[in-house]
mmCIF file of C-alpha atoms in Angstrom:
data_model
loop_
_atom_site.group_PDB
_atom_site.id
_atom_site.type_symbol
_atom_site.label_atom_id
_atom_site.label_comp_id
_atom_site.label_asym_id
_atom_site.label_seq_id
_atom_site.Cartn_x
_atom_site.Cartn_y
_atom_site.Cartn_z
ATOM 1 C CA MET A 711 146.293 126.750 99.694
ATOM 2 C CA LEU A 712 143.439 126.465 98.087
ATOM 3 C CA SER A 713 140.224 129.392 99.781
ATOM 4 C CA ARG A 714 137.811 127.839 102.066
ATOM 5 C CA ASN A 715 134.674 127.733 99.541
ATOM 6 C CA MET A 716 137.116 126.422 96.682
ATOM 7 C CA SER A 717 137.661 123.501 98.520
ATOM 8 C CA ARG A 718 134.166 122.846 99.706
ATOM 9 C CA PHE A 719 133.550 122.803 96.025
ATOM 10 C CA LEU A 720 136.137 120.175 95.042
ATOM 11 C CA PHE A 721 134.897 118.199 97.815
ATOM 12 C CA LEU A 722 131.463 118.164 96.768
ATOM 13 C CA VAL A 723 132.759 117.546 93.403
ATOM 14 C CA ALA A 724 134.492 114.567 94.664
ATOM 15 C CA VAL A 725 131.580 113.566 96.787
ATOM 16 C CA THR A 726 129.054 113.601 93.595
ATOM 17 C CA PHE A 727 131.518 111.790 91.048
ATOM 18 C CA VAL A 728 131.689 109.289 94.207
ATOM 19 C CA VAL A 729 128.024 108.890 93.951
ATOM 20 C CA CYS A 730 127.324 108.750 89.955
ATOM 21 C CA LEU A 731 130.077 106.100 89.998
ATOM 22 C CA LEU A 732 128.700 104.086 92.446
ATOM 23 C CA ALA A 733 125.373 104.132 91.301
ATOM 24 C CA GLY A 734 126.450 103.161 88.031
ATOM 25 C CA CYS A 735 128.089 99.895 89.369
ATOM 26 C CA TYR A 736 124.349 98.581 90.661
ATOM 27 C CA SER A 737 122.198 100.526 87.688
ATOM 28 C CA PHE A 738 118.672 100.314 87.838
ATOM 29 C CA THR A 739 116.299 99.597 85.172
ATOM 30 C CA ALA A 740 112.697 100.976 84.403
ATOM 31 C CA SER A 741 111.503 97.635 85.839
ATOM 32 C CA THR A 742 113.524 98.391 89.043
ATOM 33 C CA LEU A 743 116.188 95.430 89.001
ATOM 34 C CA PRO A 744 119.098 95.328 88.276
ATOM 35 C CA SER A 745 120.126 95.867 84.806
ATOM 36 C CA HIS A 746 122.169 92.547 84.358
ATOM 37 C CA ILE A 747 119.284 90.641 85.532
ATOM 38 C CA LYS A 748 117.375 89.892 82.334
ATOM 39 C CA THR A 749 115.786 86.476 82.918
ATOM 40 C CA VAL A 750 114.211 85.102 86.091
ATOM 41 C CA LYS A 751 113.295 81.620 87.341
ATOM 42 C CA ILE A 752 110.418 81.645 90.173
ATOM 43 C CA HIS A 753 110.150 78.600 91.127
ATOM 44 C CA GLU A 754 106.885 76.317 92.868
ATOM 45 C CA VAL A 755 105.854 77.899 96.628
ATOM 46 C CA GLU A 756 107.083 74.879 98.543
ATOM 47 C CA ASP A 757 103.961 74.709 101.084
ATOM 48 C CA LYS A 758 104.098 73.785 104.752
ATOM 49 C CA THR A 759 100.600 74.347 105.087
ATOM 50 C CA LEU A 760 99.388 70.948 102.893
ATOM 51 C CA ASP A 761 96.852 73.149 100.860
ATOM 52 C CA PRO A 762 98.274 73.217 97.007
ATOM 53 C CA VAL A 763 95.533 75.155 95.831
ATOM 54 C CA LEU A 764 96.572 77.942 98.224
ATOM 55 C CA ALA A 765 100.308 77.740 97.310
ATOM 56 C CA ASN A 766 99.590 77.530 93.596
ATOM 57 C CA ASP A 767 97.604 80.940 94.292
ATOM 58 C CA ILE A 768 100.949 82.055 95.326
ATOM 59 C CA HIS A 769 102.988 80.865 93.002
ATOM 60 C CA THR A 770 99.945 82.632 89.982
ATOM 61 C CA ALA A 771 100.231 85.847 91.447
ATOM 62 C CA VAL A 772 104.000 86.105 91.835
ATOM 63 C CA VAL A 773 104.681 85.481 88.179
ATOM 64 C CA GLU A 774 101.870 88.042 87.073
ATOM 65 C CA MET A 775 103.557 90.315 90.434
ATOM 66 C CA PHE A 776 106.539 90.009 87.844
ATOM 67 C CA LYS A 777 104.817 90.359 83.905
ATOM 68 C CA LYS A 778 103.521 93.606 85.508
ATOM 69 C CA ASN A 779 106.673 94.947 87.580
ATOM 70 C CA ALA A 780 109.526 93.667 85.385
ATOM 71 C CA GLY A 781 108.191 93.675 82.724
ATOM 72 C CA GLY A 782 112.102 93.582 80.687
ATOM 73 C CA VAL A 783 112.928 90.225 82.933
ATOM 74 C CA ARG A 784 111.950 87.005 81.153
ATOM 75 C CA LEU A 785 110.484 83.958 83.037
ATOM 76 C CA VAL A 786 112.618 81.028 82.876
ATOM 77 C CA ASN A 787 112.563 77.731 83.672
ATOM 78 C CA GLU A 788 116.073 77.292 83.865
ATOM 79 C CA ASN A 789 120.112 79.122 83.961
ATOM 80 C CA ALA A 790 118.392 81.941 85.793
ATOM 81 C CA ASN A 791 120.181 85.369 86.516
ATOM 82 C CA ALA A 792 118.102 85.586 89.441
ATOM 83 C CA ASP A 793 115.962 83.020 91.241
ATOM 84 C CA PHE A 794 112.626 83.973 93.176
ATOM 85 C CA GLU A 795 111.807 80.759 95.759
ATOM 86 C CA MET A 796 108.662 81.054 98.634
ATOM 87 C CA THR A 797 108.077 78.760 101.417
ATOM 88 C CA LEU A 798 103.789 79.061 102.622
ATOM 89 C CA LEU A 799 104.367 78.488 106.063
ATOM 90 C CA SER A 800 101.374 79.077 107.853
ATOM 91 C CA TYR A 801 97.248 80.507 106.369
ATOM 92 C CA THR A 802 94.547 80.945 109.237
ATOM 93 C CA ASN A 803 91.313 81.422 108.504
ATOM 94 C CA LYS A 804 89.279 83.394 112.386
ATOM 95 C CA PRO A 805 86.784 85.263 113.202
ATOM 96 C CA GLU A 806 87.201 89.017 113.725
ATOM 97 C CA ASN A 807 84.369 90.567 113.864
ATOM 98 C CA TYR A 808 80.721 89.322 116.023
ATOM 99 C CA ASN A 809 77.175 90.907 115.908
ATOM 100 C CA SER A 810 74.691 91.328 118.448
ATOM 101 C CA ASN A 811 73.388 87.932 118.415
ATOM 102 C CA SER A 812 76.760 86.434 118.385
ATOM 103 C CA ASP A 813 77.381 85.693 114.889
ATOM 104 C CA VAL A 814 80.941 86.249 112.793
ATOM 105 C CA GLU A 815 80.073 88.862 110.599
ATOM 106 C CA THR A 816 83.307 89.344 108.879
ATOM 107 C CA TYR A 817 86.529 87.128 108.423
ATOM 108 C CA ARG A 818 90.600 87.264 108.501
ATOM 109 C CA VAL A 819 92.413 85.146 106.950
ATOM 110 C CA THR A 820 96.182 85.493 106.921
ATOM 111 C CA ILE A 821 99.619 84.446 104.675
ATOM 112 C CA ARG A 822 103.042 83.608 106.860
ATOM 113 C CA VAL A 823 105.250 82.881 103.437
ATOM 114 C CA SER A 824 109.047 83.381 103.337
ATOM 115 C CA VAL A 825 110.490 84.842 100.178
ATOM 116 C CA LYS A 826 113.761 85.016 99.127
ATOM 117 C CA PHE A 827 115.374 86.357 95.394
ATOM 118 C CA TYR A 828 118.680 85.683 94.642
ATOM 119 C CA ASP A 829 120.942 87.143 92.310
ATOM 120 C CA ASN A 830 122.767 84.361 90.418
ATOM 121 C CA VAL A 831 124.799 86.616 88.569
ATOM 122 C CA LYS A 832 126.572 89.160 91.417
ATOM 123 C CA GLU A 833 125.688 85.249 93.885
ATOM 124 C CA ARG A 834 123.740 87.419 96.744
ATOM 125 C CA ILE A 835 120.885 88.060 98.202
ATOM 126 C CA ILE A 836 118.629 90.370 96.158
ATOM 127 C CA TYR A 837 115.831 90.540 98.671
ATOM 128 C CA GLU A 838 114.539 87.716 101.730
ATOM 129 C CA SER A 839 112.257 87.735 104.116
ATOM 130 C CA LYS A 840 112.226 84.710 106.871
ATOM 131 C CA SER A 841 108.524 85.575 107.477
ATOM 132 C CA LEU A 842 106.343 88.157 105.409
ATOM 133 C CA SER A 843 102.943 88.368 106.411
ATOM 134 C CA ALA A 844 99.621 89.494 104.485
ATOM 135 C CA ASP A 845 95.369 89.214 105.501
ATOM 136 C CA GLY A 846 92.503 89.511 104.446
ATOM 137 C CA THR A 847 88.987 89.646 105.334
ATOM 138 C CA TYR A 848 86.280 89.082 103.872
ATOM 139 C CA ASP A 849 82.190 89.474 105.219
ATOM 140 C CA ILE A 850 80.103 86.524 105.326
ATOM 141 C CA GLN A 851 76.864 88.772 105.318
ATOM 142 C CA LYS A 852 78.174 90.238 101.704
ATOM 143 C CA ASN A 853 78.523 86.484 100.473
ATOM 144 C CA GLU A 854 81.896 86.644 100.413
ATOM 145 C CA SER A 855 84.046 83.407 100.322
ATOM 146 C CA GLU A 856 87.113 82.518 102.390
ATOM 147 C CA ASP A 857 88.800 81.739 98.994
ATOM 148 C CA ARG A 858 87.596 83.853 96.961
ATOM 149 C CA HIS A 859 87.479 86.662 98.717
ATOM 150 C CA GLY A 860 89.915 86.840 101.788
ATOM 151 C CA GLN A 861 92.600 84.468 100.092
ATOM 152 C CA ALA A 862 93.091 86.572 97.487
ATOM 153 C CA ARG A 863 92.708 89.835 99.220
ATOM 154 C CA ALA A 864 95.743 88.843 101.254
ATOM 155 C CA ILE A 865 97.804 87.598 98.490
ATOM 156 C CA GLU A 866 97.106 90.897 96.872
ATOM 157 C CA LYS A 867 98.761 92.531 100.180
ATOM 158 C CA MET A 868 101.380 90.100 99.691
ATOM 159 C CA GLN A 869 102.431 90.851 96.493
ATOM 160 C CA ASP A 870 102.299 95.052 97.018
ATOM 161 C CA LEU A 871 104.660 94.030 101.009
ATOM 162 C CA ILE A 872 107.222 92.009 98.383
ATOM 163 C CA ILE A 873 107.237 94.782 95.960
ATOM 164 C CA ALA A 874 107.497 97.577 98.181
ATOM 165 C CA ASN A 875 110.168 96.018 100.583
ATOM 166 C CA ALA A 876 112.256 94.514 97.606
ATOM 167 C CA LEU A 877 112.022 97.714 95.587
ATOM 168 C CA ALA A 878 114.106 99.289 99.444
ATOM 169 C CA LYS A 879 116.548 96.616 98.478
ATOM 170 C CA TRP A 880 117.208 96.386 94.987
#
């Protein structure tokens, strides 16, 4: 019969082996995506807000996000290893802060999207969020604008949320 220490040692070796084996089943590349994903199709953003400019800006931001964070992956228009889809669900632009004269100083824009990143090779969802919200403020006292500053800040936060949430799933 093996000693207690030897049994523990063999148990740890077995656990380590299983963990390494499982990690190999779904390995990660430097881009943090599963290694079998070499191509991604980024679909046009479905727009439920009737703001095609904002939808286009979000699409451009997602393309940039992939180029920056998944450099080893080629973006293609068909037959991709994975599909990335987004829907622009809502957009708001509301006053946030007022000065002593009751004039609006800052506004907050909020973008709400749904995201689905699907692995076509393994036929499973890599990441999905039915309602992901990001916001950005802009200060009209500093001559900032809704589209240039507020929307851009919200889109940047949205990119960060997608990366942070998706990395936890990849």
